[in-house]
Each structure stands twice: as structure tokens, then as C-alpha cells.
Short mmCIF file of C-alpha atoms and ligand atoms in Angstrom, two decimals:
data_model
loop_
_atom_site.label_atom_id
_atom_site.label_comp_id
_atom_site.label_asym_id
_atom_site.label_seq_id
_atom_site.Cartn_x
_atom_site.Cartn_y
_atom_site.Cartn_z
CA MET F 1 0.05 0.00 -0.20
CA SER F 2 1.49 3.35 -0.96
CA HIS F 3 1.52 5.98 1.96
CA ILE F 4 0.90 9.79 1.26
CA LEU F 5 3.08 11.32 3.82
CA THR F 6 1.42 13.61 6.29
CA GLU F 7 2.28 17.15 6.81
CA ALA F 8 3.23 16.37 10.55
CA GLU F 9 5.85 13.73 8.58
CA MET F 10 6.91 16.23 6.58
CA ALA F 11 7.21 18.63 9.23
CA VAL F 12 9.61 16.45 11.18
CA GLN F 13 11.78 16.71 8.15
CA LYS F 14 11.19 20.62 7.63
CA GLU F 15 12.45 20.98 11.60
CA TYR F 16 15.90 19.09 11.00
CA ILE F 17 16.23 21.35 7.83
CA GLU F 18 15.91 24.15 9.98
CA LYS F 19 18.27 22.80 12.69
CA ILE F 20 21.05 22.08 9.93
CA ARG F 21 20.55 25.83 8.88
CA ASN F 22 21.09 26.98 12.13
CA ILE F 23 24.35 24.73 11.91
CA VAL F 24 25.61 25.75 8.73
CA GLU F 25 24.72 29.94 9.00
CA SER F 26 27.30 29.62 12.39
CA ASP F 27 29.89 27.71 10.42
CA LYS F 28 29.36 30.11 7.65
CA SER F 29 29.80 33.41 10.15
CA CYS F 30 33.10 31.62 11.61
CA GLY F 31 34.36 32.04 8.30
CA LYS F 32 33.63 28.33 6.94
CA ARG F 33 32.61 27.74 3.60
CA ARG F 34 29.48 25.85 3.12
CA ASN F 35 28.92 24.34 -0.42
CA ALA F 36 27.21 21.64 -1.72
CA CYS F 37 27.16 19.13 -4.93
CA VAL F 38 24.83 17.05 -6.36
CA VAL F 39 26.29 14.23 -8.93
CA THR F 40 23.62 12.41 -11.01
CA TYR F 41 24.05 9.10 -12.87
CA GLY F 42 21.06 7.21 -14.72
CA CYS F 43 17.68 8.37 -16.09
CA GLN F 44 15.57 11.35 -15.90
CA GLN F 45 13.85 10.48 -12.54
CA ASN F 46 16.99 10.34 -10.92
CA GLU F 47 17.82 13.93 -12.58
CA ALA F 48 14.30 15.10 -10.79
CA ASP F 49 15.30 13.12 -7.45
CA SER F 50 18.66 15.25 -7.82
CA GLU F 51 16.71 18.50 -8.15
CA ARG F 52 15.02 17.82 -4.62
CA ILE F 53 18.00 16.95 -3.12
CA ALA F 54 19.40 20.06 -4.33
CA GLY F 55 16.59 22.03 -2.64
CA MET F 56 16.68 20.19 0.37
CA LEU F 57 20.30 21.15 0.48
CA ASN F 58 19.82 24.67 -0.51
CA ALA F 59 17.10 25.13 2.39
CA MET F 60 19.76 23.55 4.58
CA GLY F 61 21.90 27.06 4.02
CA TYR F 62 24.33 24.91 1.58
CA SER F 63 25.25 27.02 -2.09
CA ILE F 64 24.70 24.51 -4.65
CA VAL F 65 27.88 24.14 -7.04
CA ASP F 66 28.59 22.28 -9.93
CA LYS F 67 32.41 21.23 -8.60
CA GLU F 68 32.90 18.10 -6.28
CA ALA F 69 36.56 19.91 -5.61
CA ASP F 70 34.48 23.28 -4.35
CA ALA F 71 31.86 21.35 -2.03
CA ASP F 72 31.76 20.54 1.40
CA LEU F 73 29.08 18.14 1.22
CA ILE F 74 28.80 15.80 -1.87
CA ILE F 75 25.88 13.77 -2.61
CA VAL F 76 25.94 11.18 -5.23
CA ASN F 77 22.41 10.05 -6.82
CA THR F 78 23.26 6.71 -8.37
CA CYS F 79 21.54 4.73 -11.25
CA ALA F 80 21.90 0.54 -11.15
CA VAL F 81 20.01 -0.09 -14.53
CA ARG F 82 23.33 -1.30 -15.99
CA ASP F 83 26.33 -2.82 -14.66
CA HIS F 84 28.94 -0.01 -16.01
CA ALA F 85 26.95 2.83 -14.55
CA GLU F 86 27.21 1.14 -11.09
CA LYS F 87 31.02 0.65 -11.76
CA ARG F 88 31.34 4.29 -12.65
CA ALA F 89 29.28 5.49 -9.77
CA LEU F 90 31.64 3.52 -7.21
CA SER F 91 34.43 4.45 -8.96
CA ILE F 92 33.91 7.98 -8.97
CA THR F 93 32.98 7.97 -5.31
CA GLY F 94 36.24 6.03 -4.58
CA GLY F 95 38.03 9.20 -5.75
CA TYR F 96 36.21 11.35 -3.23
CA ASN F 97 38.53 9.67 -0.53
CA HIS F 98 41.21 12.39 -1.69
CA LEU F 99 39.17 15.04 -1.47
CA LYS F 100 38.44 14.31 2.07
CA ALA F 101 42.28 14.31 2.95
CA VAL F 102 42.54 17.88 1.83
CA ASN F 103 38.95 19.01 3.31
CA PRO F 104 38.64 16.96 6.62
CA ASP F 105 35.31 18.62 7.21
CA LEU F 106 34.02 16.87 3.84
CA ILE F 107 30.46 14.96 4.19
CA ILE F 108 29.93 12.24 1.27
CA GLY F 109 26.72 10.67 0.62
CA ILE F 110 25.45 8.06 -1.56
CA GLY F 111 21.62 7.94 -2.69
CA GLY F 112 19.53 6.52 -5.53
CA CYS F 113 19.07 3.07 -7.20
CA MET F 114 22.19 1.20 -6.68
CA VAL F 115 22.16 1.87 -3.16
CA SER F 116 18.46 0.92 -2.25
CA GLN F 117 19.14 -2.57 -1.77
CA PRO F 118 20.35 -3.29 1.69
CA ALA F 119 22.84 -5.68 0.38
CA MET F 120 24.61 -3.06 -1.74
CA SER F 121 23.98 -0.38 1.42
CA ASP F 122 26.10 -2.92 3.77
CA LYS F 123 28.79 -3.36 1.15
CA VAL F 124 29.16 0.67 0.98
CA LYS F 125 29.11 0.85 4.93
CA HIS F 126 31.97 -2.11 5.11
CA SER F 127 34.29 -1.18 2.08
CA TYR F 128 33.81 2.39 2.05
CA PRO F 129 34.34 3.71 5.19
CA TYR F 130 34.90 7.35 3.64
CA ILE F 131 30.94 7.32 2.97
CA ASP F 132 29.17 9.26 5.83
CA PHE F 133 25.84 8.29 4.65
CA VAL F 134 23.59 6.04 2.48
CA PHE F 135 19.97 6.51 1.40
CA GLY F 136 17.80 4.62 -0.77
CA THR F 137 15.04 6.21 -3.25
CA GLU F 138 12.57 5.46 -0.72
CA LYS F 139 13.98 7.81 1.94
CA ILE F 140 14.83 10.84 -0.23
CA TYR F 141 12.62 12.77 1.80
CA MET F 142 14.74 11.81 5.15
CA VAL F 143 17.81 13.91 3.48
CA PRO F 144 17.29 16.14 6.28
CA GLU F 145 17.05 13.87 9.39
CA ILE F 146 19.98 11.62 7.93
CA ILE F 147 22.61 14.96 7.60
CA TYR F 148 21.51 15.74 10.91
CA THR F 149 22.39 12.83 12.54
CA VAL F 150 25.70 12.98 10.51
CA ILE F 151 26.91 16.28 11.56
CA SER F 152 25.35 16.58 15.25
CA LYS F 153 26.03 13.10 16.26
CA ASP F 154 28.83 12.44 13.97
CA LYS F 155 27.95 9.29 13.06
CA ARG F 156 27.21 7.42 10.02
CA VAL F 157 23.66 6.43 8.55
CA PHE F 158 22.49 3.70 6.10
CA SER F 159 19.45 4.21 5.31
CA ALA F 160 18.30 1.83 2.11
CA ASN F 161 15.12 1.01 0.95
CA SER F 162 12.71 -1.11 3.48
CA GLY F 163 9.42 -1.27 1.54
CA ASP F 164 7.64 1.69 2.10
CA ALA F 165 5.87 2.67 -0.93
CA VAL F 166 5.68 6.50 0.13
CA VAL F 167 4.90 9.79 -1.61
CA ALA F 168 6.18 12.98 -0.25
CA GLU F 169 4.96 16.51 -1.12
CA ASP F 170 6.16 19.83 -0.44
CA ILE F 171 9.99 19.03 -1.05
CA PRO F 172 11.79 21.92 -1.99
CA VAL F 173 13.39 22.19 -5.59
CA VAL F 174 15.97 23.53 -6.87
CA ARG F 175 15.47 23.07 -11.03
CA GLU F 176 18.95 22.98 -13.26
CA SER F 177 17.03 24.79 -16.02
CA ASN F 178 14.65 27.67 -16.07
CA PHE F 179 12.38 26.57 -19.19
CA LYS F 180 12.13 22.57 -18.81
CA ALA F 181 11.05 20.62 -15.96
CA TRP F 182 10.82 17.33 -14.67
CA VAL F 183 7.40 16.23 -12.87
CA SER F 184 7.38 13.14 -11.39
CA ILE F 185 3.55 11.74 -11.42
CA MET F 186 4.10 7.96 -10.17
CA TYR F 187 7.06 6.42 -8.70
CA GLY F 188 7.94 2.45 -8.69
CA CYS F 189 7.30 -0.14 -10.79
CA ASN F 190 5.16 -3.35 -10.25
CA ASN F 191 5.78 -4.98 -13.91
CA PHE F 192 9.05 -7.23 -12.92
CA CYS F 193 10.35 -7.17 -16.68
CA THR F 194 12.73 -10.34 -15.91
CA TYR F 195 16.07 -8.41 -17.27
CA CYS F 196 15.02 -4.79 -15.23
CA ILE F 197 16.40 -3.80 -11.59
CA VAL F 198 14.28 -1.19 -11.10
CA PRO F 199 11.04 -2.71 -9.41
CA TYR F 200 13.75 -3.89 -6.71
CA VAL F 201 15.05 -0.66 -6.06
CA ARG F 202 11.90 1.96 -6.76
CA GLY F 203 10.02 0.03 -5.07
CA ARG F 204 5.93 -0.61 -5.79
CA GLU F 205 3.95 1.68 -8.22
CA ARG F 206 2.27 4.42 -6.27
CA SER F 207 0.89 7.92 -8.04
CA ARG F 208 0.92 11.38 -6.79
CA ARG F 209 -2.57 12.91 -6.30
CA PRO F 210 -3.83 14.39 -9.69
CA GLU F 211 -4.46 18.06 -7.61
CA ALA F 212 -0.85 17.90 -6.23
CA ILE F 213 0.46 17.54 -9.99
CA ILE F 214 -1.70 19.77 -11.87
CA ASN F 215 -0.44 22.39 -9.10
CA GLU F 216 2.98 22.09 -9.59
CA VAL F 217 2.53 22.25 -13.58
CA GLN F 218 0.46 25.27 -13.06
CA GLU F 219 3.14 26.75 -11.01
CA LEU F 220 5.72 26.08 -13.68
CA VAL F 221 3.61 27.40 -16.52
CA ASN F 222 2.88 30.76 -13.90
CA GLU F 223 6.93 31.00 -14.00
CA GLY F 224 7.11 30.66 -17.60
CA TYR F 225 8.48 27.24 -17.93
CA LYS F 226 7.99 26.14 -21.71
CA GLU F 227 8.49 22.25 -21.35
CA ILE F 228 7.26 20.22 -19.06
CA THR F 229 7.96 16.23 -18.78
CA LEU F 230 5.64 14.12 -16.61
CA LEU F 231 7.77 11.20 -15.34
CA GLY F 232 7.20 7.70 -14.13
CA GLN F 233 8.67 4.19 -15.07
CA ASN F 234 5.10 3.61 -16.21
CA VAL F 235 2.92 6.40 -16.89
CA ASN F 236 0.46 4.96 -18.71
CA SER F 237 -0.39 2.74 -15.06
CA TYR F 238 -0.88 5.90 -13.19
CA GLY F 239 -3.58 6.43 -10.97
CA LYS F 240 -4.67 2.76 -10.53
CA GLU F 241 -5.25 3.00 -6.85
CA PHE F 242 -7.31 5.96 -7.34
CA GLY F 243 -10.05 3.43 -9.34
CA ASP F 244 -11.95 5.15 -11.97
CA GLU F 245 -11.11 8.70 -10.69
CA CYS F 246 -8.23 9.38 -13.01
CA ASP F 247 -6.15 7.54 -14.98
CA PHE F 248 -3.26 8.83 -17.15
CA ALA F 249 -5.48 10.13 -20.23
CA ASP F 250 -7.43 12.05 -17.61
CA LEU F 251 -4.66 13.59 -15.87
CA LEU F 252 -3.26 14.34 -19.35
CA GLU F 253 -6.35 16.37 -20.21
CA ARG F 254 -6.79 18.08 -16.99
CA ILE F 255 -3.11 19.38 -17.38
CA CYS F 256 -4.00 20.70 -20.74
CA LYS F 257 -6.70 22.97 -19.36
CA ILE F 258 -4.39 24.98 -17.96
CA ASP F 259 -3.79 28.22 -19.79
CA GLY F 260 -0.65 29.39 -21.27
CA ASP F 261 2.39 28.81 -24.09
CA TYR F 262 4.11 25.09 -23.14
CA ILE F 263 4.35 21.86 -23.90
CA ILE F 264 3.74 18.63 -22.22
CA ARG F 265 5.81 15.34 -22.62
CA PHE F 266 5.69 12.02 -20.70
CA MET F 267 7.66 9.41 -20.16
CA THR F 268 7.93 6.31 -20.13
CA SER F 269 5.04 4.23 -21.61
CA HIS F 270 4.77 0.67 -21.50
CA PRO F 271 3.06 -0.84 -24.63
CA LYS F 272 0.60 -3.24 -22.64
CA ASP F 273 -0.80 -0.63 -20.76
CA ALA F 274 -0.79 2.51 -23.69
CA SER F 275 -4.29 2.99 -24.41
CA LYS F 276 -6.35 4.25 -27.27
CA LYS F 277 -7.81 6.96 -24.91
CA LEU F 278 -4.23 8.24 -24.22
CA ILE F 279 -3.43 8.19 -28.19
CA ASP F 280 -6.98 10.21 -28.67
CA VAL F 281 -6.25 12.78 -25.84
CA MET F 282 -2.99 13.32 -27.39
CA ALA F 283 -4.25 13.75 -30.83
CA LYS F 284 -6.86 16.39 -29.85
CA GLU F 285 -4.64 18.42 -27.16
CA LYS F 286 -2.13 21.23 -28.71
CA HIS F 287 -0.09 21.13 -25.65
CA VAL F 288 1.03 17.60 -25.70
CA ALA F 289 4.09 17.22 -27.86
CA LYS F 290 3.43 15.16 -30.68
CA HIS F 291 6.23 12.34 -29.85
CA PHE F 292 5.96 8.61 -28.39
CA HIS F 293 8.25 6.72 -26.66
CA LEU F 294 7.36 3.56 -26.85
CA PRO F 295 10.00 0.91 -25.50
CA ILE F 296 9.57 -2.68 -27.69
CA GLN F 297 12.53 -4.06 -26.04
CA SER F 298 12.56 -7.14 -28.50
CA GLY F 299 10.75 -7.78 -31.92
CA SER F 300 10.58 -11.57 -31.18
CA ASP F 301 7.67 -12.74 -29.32
CA ARG F 302 9.23 -15.52 -27.59
CA LEU F 303 11.83 -13.30 -26.55
CA LEU F 304 8.98 -10.56 -25.22
CA LYS F 305 7.58 -13.66 -23.31
CA GLU F 306 10.88 -14.33 -21.65
CA MET F 307 11.23 -10.77 -20.83
CA ASN F 308 7.56 -11.02 -19.22
CA ARG F 309 6.60 -7.87 -21.16
CA HIS F 310 2.49 -9.18 -21.91
CA TYR F 311 2.29 -7.80 -25.28
CA THR F 312 3.22 -9.34 -28.83
CA LEU F 313 4.61 -8.11 -31.85
CA ASP F 314 1.31 -7.55 -33.31
CA GLN F 315 -0.30 -6.04 -30.63
CA TYR F 316 2.63 -3.47 -30.38
CA LEU F 317 2.46 -2.70 -34.21
CA SER F 318 -1.55 -2.17 -33.77
CA LEU F 319 -0.39 0.82 -31.10
CA ILE F 320 1.81 1.95 -33.94
CA ASP F 321 -0.96 1.92 -36.31
CA TYR F 322 -3.09 3.46 -34.34
CA MET F 323 -0.76 6.66 -33.39
CA ARG F 324 0.06 7.38 -37.38
CA SER F 325 -3.93 7.15 -38.08
CA LYS F 326 -4.56 9.65 -35.60
CA MET F 327 -1.44 12.05 -35.85
CA PRO F 328 0.30 10.91 -39.39
CA ASP F 329 3.38 13.41 -38.48
CA ILE F 330 3.80 11.78 -34.94
CA SER F 331 7.71 11.10 -34.01
CA ILE F 332 8.33 7.83 -32.17
CA SER F 333 10.97 6.50 -30.42
CA THR F 334 11.72 3.02 -28.66
CA ASP F 335 14.03 1.37 -26.77
CA ILE F 336 15.73 -1.99 -27.36
CA ILE F 337 17.81 -4.71 -25.90
CA VAL F 338 20.65 -6.65 -27.82
CA GLY F 339 21.60 -9.96 -26.10
CA PHE F 340 19.08 -10.76 -23.60
CA PRO F 341 19.80 -14.24 -22.83
CA GLY F 342 19.09 -17.05 -25.10
CA GLU F 343 18.63 -14.30 -28.47
CA THR F 344 19.23 -16.15 -31.49
CA GLU F 345 20.08 -14.84 -34.80
CA GLU F 346 16.28 -15.17 -35.67
CA ASP F 347 14.98 -13.50 -32.85
CA PHE F 348 17.72 -10.53 -33.23
CA ASP F 349 16.39 -10.33 -37.05
CA ASP F 350 12.89 -10.33 -35.70
CA THR F 351 14.04 -6.84 -34.20
CA LEU F 352 15.76 -5.42 -37.11
CA LYS F 353 12.53 -6.30 -39.16
CA VAL F 354 10.59 -4.49 -36.66
CA LEU F 355 13.11 -0.98 -37.33
CA GLU F 356 11.90 -1.43 -40.99
CA LYS F 357 8.56 -1.54 -40.50
CA VAL F 358 8.02 0.76 -37.79
CA LYS F 359 10.82 3.21 -38.99
CA TYR F 360 11.19 5.04 -35.79
CA ASP F 361 13.04 8.26 -35.51
CA MET F 362 14.74 7.61 -32.30
CA LEU F 363 15.99 4.51 -31.25
CA PHE F 364 17.88 3.93 -27.48
CA SER F 365 19.93 0.48 -27.80
CA PHE F 366 21.32 -1.31 -24.74
CA ILE F 367 23.71 -4.30 -24.57
CA TYR F 368 21.77 -6.53 -22.14
CA SER F 369 23.56 -6.40 -18.76
CA LYS F 370 23.23 -9.09 -15.96
CA ARG F 371 21.68 -7.75 -13.04
CA ASP F 372 22.05 -9.62 -9.70
CA GLY F 373 18.69 -10.70 -8.18
CA THR F 374 16.46 -10.47 -11.52
CA PRO F 375 15.03 -13.82 -13.03
CA ALA F 376 17.02 -13.51 -16.51
CA ALA F 377 20.21 -13.25 -14.54
CA LYS F 378 19.85 -16.84 -13.82
CA MET F 379 19.24 -17.88 -17.15
CA ASP F 380 21.53 -20.22 -17.96
CA ASN F 381 21.45 -19.40 -22.03
CA GLN F 382 23.45 -15.98 -21.29
CA ILE F 383 25.44 -14.60 -24.84
CA GLU F 384 28.37 -14.01 -25.17
CA ASP F 385 30.10 -10.57 -25.02
CA SER F 386 31.25 -10.55 -28.52
CA VAL F 387 27.82 -11.66 -30.15
CA LYS F 388 26.10 -8.66 -28.03
CA SER F 389 28.59 -6.00 -29.09
CA GLU F 390 28.37 -7.62 -33.06
CA ARG F 391 24.54 -7.27 -32.88
CA PHE F 392 24.47 -3.76 -31.32
CA SER F 393 26.44 -2.26 -33.83
CA ARG F 394 24.40 -3.96 -36.85
CA LEU F 395 21.14 -2.40 -34.85
CA ILE F 396 22.89 0.98 -34.69
CA LYS F 397 23.72 0.96 -38.30
CA ALA F 398 20.49 -0.19 -39.43
CA GLN F 399 18.65 2.20 -37.76
CA GLU F 400 20.60 4.85 -38.86
CA VAL F 401 19.43 4.73 -42.31
CA TYR F 402 15.63 4.69 -41.45
CA ALA F 403 16.38 8.16 -38.83
CA GLU F 404 18.03 9.77 -41.90
CA GLU F 405 15.48 8.69 -44.15
CA ASN F 406 12.85 10.45 -41.69
CA ASN F 407 14.87 13.43 -40.88
CA LYS F 408 15.49 14.06 -44.64
CA ALA F 409 11.95 13.91 -45.07
CA ASP F 410 11.52 16.77 -42.69
CA VAL F 411 13.52 19.00 -45.23
CA GLY F 412 11.42 22.24 -46.32
CA LYS F 413 8.92 21.85 -43.22
CA THR F 414 8.70 24.58 -40.76
CA LEU F 415 8.98 23.08 -36.94
CA ARG F 416 8.68 24.97 -33.72
CA VAL F 417 11.56 24.39 -31.82
CA LEU F 418 12.46 25.26 -27.83
CA CYS F 419 15.61 26.66 -28.08
CA GLU F 420 17.85 25.34 -25.65
CA GLY F 421 20.95 27.54 -26.05
CA GLU F 422 24.33 27.05 -27.26
CA SER F 423 24.87 23.50 -29.05
CA LYS F 424 27.70 21.44 -26.90
CA THR F 425 29.14 19.77 -30.30
CA ASN F 426 28.96 23.02 -32.65
CA LYS F 427 29.55 26.23 -30.27
CA ASP F 428 28.83 28.42 -32.96
CA LYS F 429 25.34 27.23 -33.54
CA LEU F 430 22.14 27.22 -31.20
CA THR F 431 20.31 23.80 -30.48
CA GLY F 432 16.84 23.07 -29.45
CA ARG F 433 14.15 19.91 -30.32
CA THR F 434 11.18 19.63 -32.37
CA GLU F 435 8.00 18.88 -30.78
CA GLY F 436 9.02 15.24 -32.00
CA ASN F 437 11.74 15.54 -29.83
CA LYS F 438 14.33 15.73 -32.29
CA ILE F 439 17.60 18.08 -32.12
CA VAL F 440 17.84 21.10 -34.15
CA LEU F 441 21.20 23.25 -35.25
CA PHE F 442 20.65 26.71 -36.29
CA ASP F 443 21.87 30.30 -36.59
CA GLY F 444 20.69 32.37 -33.84
CA ASP F 445 21.16 34.94 -31.11
CA ILE F 446 21.29 33.47 -27.60
CA SER F 447 18.73 35.80 -26.46
CA ASN F 448 16.54 32.68 -28.13
CA LYS F 449 17.71 30.55 -25.03
CA GLY F 450 14.16 29.21 -23.66
CA LYS F 451 12.11 30.48 -26.18
CA PHE F 452 9.65 28.55 -29.08
CA VAL F 453 11.33 29.66 -32.56
CA ASN F 454 10.09 28.34 -36.01
CA ILE F 455 12.84 26.74 -37.89
CA LYS F 456 12.91 25.82 -41.48
CA ILE F 457 14.65 22.61 -42.08
CA THR F 458 17.27 22.78 -44.80
CA GLU F 459 18.99 19.49 -44.06
CA GLY F 460 18.42 16.06 -42.15
CA ALA F 461 21.25 14.17 -41.05
CA ALA F 462 20.80 10.69 -38.97
CA PHE F 463 21.03 11.93 -35.59
CA ALA F 464 20.34 15.65 -35.98
CA LEU F 465 18.28 18.46 -38.26
CA TYR F 466 19.43 21.88 -39.63
CA GLY F 467 18.18 24.90 -40.34
CA ASN F 468 17.35 28.57 -40.13
CA ILE F 469 14.96 30.75 -38.14
CA VAL F 470 12.18 32.34 -39.88
CA GLU F 471 9.00 34.57 -38.59
N1 5AD Y 1 20.07 -4.29 -19.35
C1 5AD Y 1 20.23 -3.74 -20.55
N2 5AD Y 1 19.42 -2.55 -20.67
C2 5AD Y 1 18.45 -2.65 -19.47
N3 5AD Y 1 16.96 -1.86 -19.54
C3 5AD Y 1 16.71 -2.08 -18.61
N4 5AD Y 1 17.34 -2.80 -17.83
C4 5AD Y 1 18.64 -3.27 -18.52
C5 5AD Y 1 19.32 -4.41 -18.26
N5 5AD Y 1 19.51 -5.39 -17.36
C6 5AD Y 1 16.66 -1.16 -20.36
C7 5AD Y 1 15.43 -1.11 -20.85
C8 5AD Y 1 14.70 -0.18 -20.71
C9 5AD Y 1 15.66 1.08 -20.56
C10 5AD Y 1 15.45 2.14 -19.64
O1 5AD Y 1 16.83 0.38 -20.16
O2 5AD Y 1 15.52 -0.93 -22.54
O3 5AD Y 1 13.85 0.45 -21.10
FE1 SF4 Y 2 11.95 -1.98 -15.68
FE2 SF4 Y 2 9.81 -2.90 -16.97
FE3 SF4 Y 2 9.45 -1.65 -14.81
FE4 SF4 Y 2 10.22 -0.39 -17.32
S1 SF4 Y 2 8.31 -1.41 -16.97
S2 SF4 Y 2 11.14 0.08 -15.08
S3 SF4 Y 2 11.83 -2.22 -17.94
S4 SF4 Y 2 10.75 -3.56 -14.75
#
């Protein structure tokens, strides 16, 4: 059962924030620097969580900085979806040991998916003595209490998840951007896809109340935010605990009643739950960006079953057909895993055929990574690394052709683009994304950052569009 934390429960954490603020302010008045840095790995949900963590640290009186070396408190928000994300987080954190030698006041904490399971939290406790605290994804709201214990009692704290499906409202936030915002609408996952660690580290599915979400979006629109992305591991099962009161399509429709100049995105969808009702709402609401991210994972019905995905290729394709019949210009992206245990050349060929059939605009492809504790990790027909990499390259190569084809078809169109500022890869150009979430590079003044501009597309390559601003 999920539990929306009461105002009284949240007030306890606010008191800890105040207590820490007193300590931090008194340290500062003695000339001590009090900076905090939040380092984030993984998905958008983690980015959203980190903005709340930064919000709490800011309320405690810390100044938020970008560089770990400038910080007196470092929090690493970790990912566990694939092995290399875990290894990277551990090795980076390992490097912080020497920062403690330079700054004995430095406090280091690790949060997020990697340390949500008690076994991993214990490993950190015993193998990383310079880590002061650990908190699981369900304990984020308790960060003030944890930090207070570390500071005032000089104690290490290890708070892995314990199965509390909590929803915490009113946590302060410091957002990275002043025109793009994440809004979590639900937490956790109940699907147990056999390869995936998420249900074990993010706990059971639970939704925020629709009023709380609508209020947050309204505030963002009032503040001038232009792009708001609704987040959940499986947004299509939003609101199940509210009965018929408000499903995801209803929520989207209610949000779109907010007046203003903004677009709404959402992710991630699960093909077994994505409904025609949702597609109908998308088609009629001008605020909803015409982009659908619908992870297929594999084109083989046999593997979809092994993955516990609960849909067939035909069911998936009929959803895509329905989307395109309602929104002919919709852009579609997907996630695919290569090298799932037992994947044969025929299975992989079925996946390649889906690319040819759907002609996705964007593909996020992943090499299967064995996650301890998941059913797929115990399957005895694991695929050799060399086979996985070879299939991965073939998949990417195949997709490049379709992406380029799609992007070339945009040449000559004028598309509305939210300008995100200077391109990181091409400093002379500005960058932004179309409603369909495609990257566009164009010339223009930096004052366009955070604004919608109309771009006439002049060139389409596999990974980006190019164009010019038009009135
Ligand atoms: N190995 C590789 N990719 C994975 N994903 C989830 N778990 C694994 C894993 N064990 C991918 C899925 C999911 C995306 C966010 O990450 O494609 O949709
Ligand atoms: Fe993982 Fe499947 Fe849940 Fe997505 S739906 S988070 S892939 S278990």
C-alpha cells in the first residue's frame, strides 16, 4: 500500500532542515565555506530526484556548486539499471577519498537506485569507510534527518529501502533549467520485466494525487516554463490506486486545461498499458508534444514472453498504426535490448525487421546487462559479449538509415523548436528540440534560449536536423 506522507511527517523533516540551517549559518559566520554538490547518474527520474535533493540542501543553507572539489557536502545519486553505471558511480565515489584528505570537514553521501537494496548499502558501509551516509530511493525525503544525524552525532547513517511505498509532497526544489522541468507523477514499478532491476530498487508503483501534479504544472507555467515532462517508470498505469477517478489520459486532459505557452511530454510508456484513450487525448490536445516513446525491447514474441512484457509484436504494431492514423506526423522512439539470454540470430532478425517496419525517429539501444537478483540473471543461456557487441553495432547501423530517411523527409518543413542555447558539439550554432524531440541546429542569437522559435529545416542527418529561424 502506498502512503502519502502527512504534513506532520513532512514537518519533522522541515524541522531538521531548520536545525541544520542553524549549524550551517553559524559555521559560515565563523568563516567556513558551506557548499554542496549533487552528482547525478542515470535517468530523468534521477535528475528529478537530484533537483529535490539540491532543493533541500539549499534550504539547509548550503550553496549549490557544480564541482565536487569546491564542495563541503557531496551527494552522489546513483543508477543501477546497467552494470557500467554502477561501476562508474563506485569508481568516481572512490576518488572522493582524496578530497577528504584535503578537506577534513567534507561529508559524502550516496543515494539512489544502486544503494537502495540493503546488501549494497551494507557493502558501502564496510568497504567505503569514508562514505558518511547512504539513502535509498524511498528515503529521499529523509535526507534532512540523515544529514542532521551525521553532523550533530558524528555518526554514519545507512538507510536503504525498506518497502515503504511513500509519496512525499512539498519537498523544496532547485531546478537545473528555468524553461524545462521534470514533474514526477508516480514512483516505482510493478512490472518485473525479467531483465530489470528497477522494481527492486524503486519499490512498488504509487501515484501522486492529480491535484498536487496539476498545481505543480500550473506553478511552472506561471513561472514561464515552456517544456514540462511528466515522469514515471510506466506512466500508463498512473492512478490505478484511485479506481476510475483519474487515469493517465484523464490526468493529461486535466493538465492541458492550464492556459499558457507550453508543451507537455511524458515518459515512459509500457505497450501493455498504453491506451487508445491516451492516444485520442494526445491527438486533440495542442499542448501535448507529438512524440511517443514506446519501448519495444525486442521484436521476437518468444523473447517478449521471456522478458515478461505481456504484449505481442502484433499488439505493439497495432498501437503504432493507431497513433499514426490519429497523428500522421507523430515522431516515435523506442528502447531495444540486444543480447537478452537465449537471443538467437532469428530473434535478433525479428528485431531488425521491426526497425524496418516502424522506421523509428529515434532509437535507444542497450546491450543486455546481467543484474543480480533479476530472473534473467539466472537464465543459463547468457549470450557472449562478442555476439552482443556485434549485434549492437548492426542494430545501430540499421537504425541510422531509417533515422536519416525520416529526418530528410522533414526538409522544407517549418517546425516549432524550443531553443536550449548554444550547442555543445558545434559552438557556432544554437540547439533545440522539435515537438517530436528531434535535435535541431540553427544560427541565431543566444537571447532565443528558453523560447519557442520557428525553424525552416534545410538539412536532415541521422542524428540531427539543420535549419534557419523564420518569423
Ligand atoms: N540491461 C540492458 N538494458 C536494460 N534496460 C533495463 N534493464 C536493462 C538491463 N538489465 C533498458 C530497457 C529500458 C531502458 C530504460 O533500459 O531498454 O527500457
Ligand atoms: Fe523496468 Fe519493465 Fe518496470 Fe520499465 S516496466 S522499469 S523495464 S520492470
